[in-house]
């Protein structure tokens, strides 16, 4: 006999026999009883109960209570083509019916993995002719740590092991991904970073650029890389990694001078340059890859999320000629890979997703139509008493909720962090049918690239309404200046 409660005595579990009939409350009970969520305070979640999302179509989601919600975050930065794409479902169904899975170890390959590799070579910058597949962005970044160190071994410089990353960067949740990331809260849980990974400051003008123009600050922040290289010793540094625009860190858009200067420094010290494009790739910024907009030529690109619009998990590393040729010509076995590397069903989803991005000109629309429209809408939101400043890049944007507005981004006064005004605002948003994410008191969006101009207007109108509700609440609590 086990000591578990008899299953039938739990009403929620009894209902599980007929999942289609589960009430929201029953689902929440089961969720709380059995499901450990990512990045979640479970004691707090139990109090509230999880929101149950049951359906998506286009840029809209529906929860189990029938509420229609406009998804300003494209799931988790990934549903670039929008929800409800039956052609992706059909492509995956057809592939699963033919060959759901086979591995790419032991000199075998499969049709979708080959086709996708060629398509990725076609849509990415010209130095990329090879891809290594994973199932997530974290695994892509773990692969990169191993690959750059392997590269330097093969190049006869095995002492080049150190990878330089940035604070407030997000590169995933595995040991190497979390180490590359610059999130103090993640490092604190589990003795991270792992050895050989060091961090410099982020190119965050509002945070660090007081007294400088944006252009000056971009050069200054890139200079931190050179200082770190000299501190570590140039002969020990393997690579620098960064997101073209930091996503989870709060849609931090670097000054235009930053990345070209990073490129110059990497060239000067012969260091590999890695672009984590898990968010910026596949059109988010109005170019296929963020490095194209920011003006740099990475040696390696990490991708995931938007490659399949999240319909099926897939990630990978685009490997530029410099690394690929060394691995191929001198490498022998690279002792690294995953059961699901080149998963045929995931690759089939990616092929159809990229076809949609291409045929509907979604990337071009972000550059020419929807991105500029979002920029204008966010600029207008700065008139709101609660909004200190707002920035966008392509279909990603952020606005800062402030206690007192200032003449420049450096003169705004923030709320006490204990007031958690961002989370309060986020709750008003969710309760009123629009999803934004809160990073501290910075509210961010990254909607599906299929969002139309009219839908952007609808989203921004709801955002404005929820900013009003948030303002009323912080005023009532006496938190406003
Ligand atoms: C989401 C993300 C990752 C991690 O991807 P997972 O698929 O969650 O492992 C890595 N880098 C960036 C920039 C991301 O946004």
CSV table of C-alpha atoms and ligand atoms in Angstrom, one decimal, residues 136-139 141 170-172 243 276 278-279 304-305, ligand 1:
chain,number,residue,atom,x,y,z
A,136,UNK,CA,16.1,24.6,-27.3
A,137,UNK,CA,18.0,27.9,-27.0
A,138,UNK,CA,19.7,26.7,-23.8
A,139,UNK,CA,21.0,23.7,-25.5
A,141,UNK,CA,24.2,28.0,-26.0
A,170,UNK,CA,19.6,35.9,-20.8
A,171,UNK,CA,21.1,32.8,-22.5
A,172,UNK,CA,18.9,30.0,-21.0
A,243,UNK,CA,21.9,39.3,-27.7
A,276,UNK,CA,22.4,34.8,-29.3
A,278,UNK,CA,17.0,33.1,-29.9
A,279,UNK,CA,14.7,36.1,-29.7
A,304,UNK,CA,15.4,28.6,-31.2
A,305,UNK,CA,12.0,30.1,-30.4
B,1,LIG,C1,14.7,32.0,-24.4
B,1,LIG,C2,16.1,32.3,-24.6
B,1,LIG,C3,17.1,31.4,-24.5
B,1,LIG,C4,16.8,30.0,-23.9
B,1,LIG,O1,16.0,29.3,-24.8
B,1,LIG,P1,15.2,28.0,-24.2
B,1,LIG,O2,14.5,27.4,-25.5
B,1,LIG,O3,14.2,28.5,-23.2
B,1,LIG,O4,16.2,27.1,-23.7
B,1,LIG,C5,18.4,31.7,-24.8
B,1,LIG,N1,18.7,32.9,-25.2
B,1,LIG,C6,17.8,33.9,-25.3
B,1,LIG,C7,18.2,35.2,-25.8
B,1,LIG,C8,16.5,33.6,-25.0
B,1,LIG,O5,15.6,34.6,-25.1
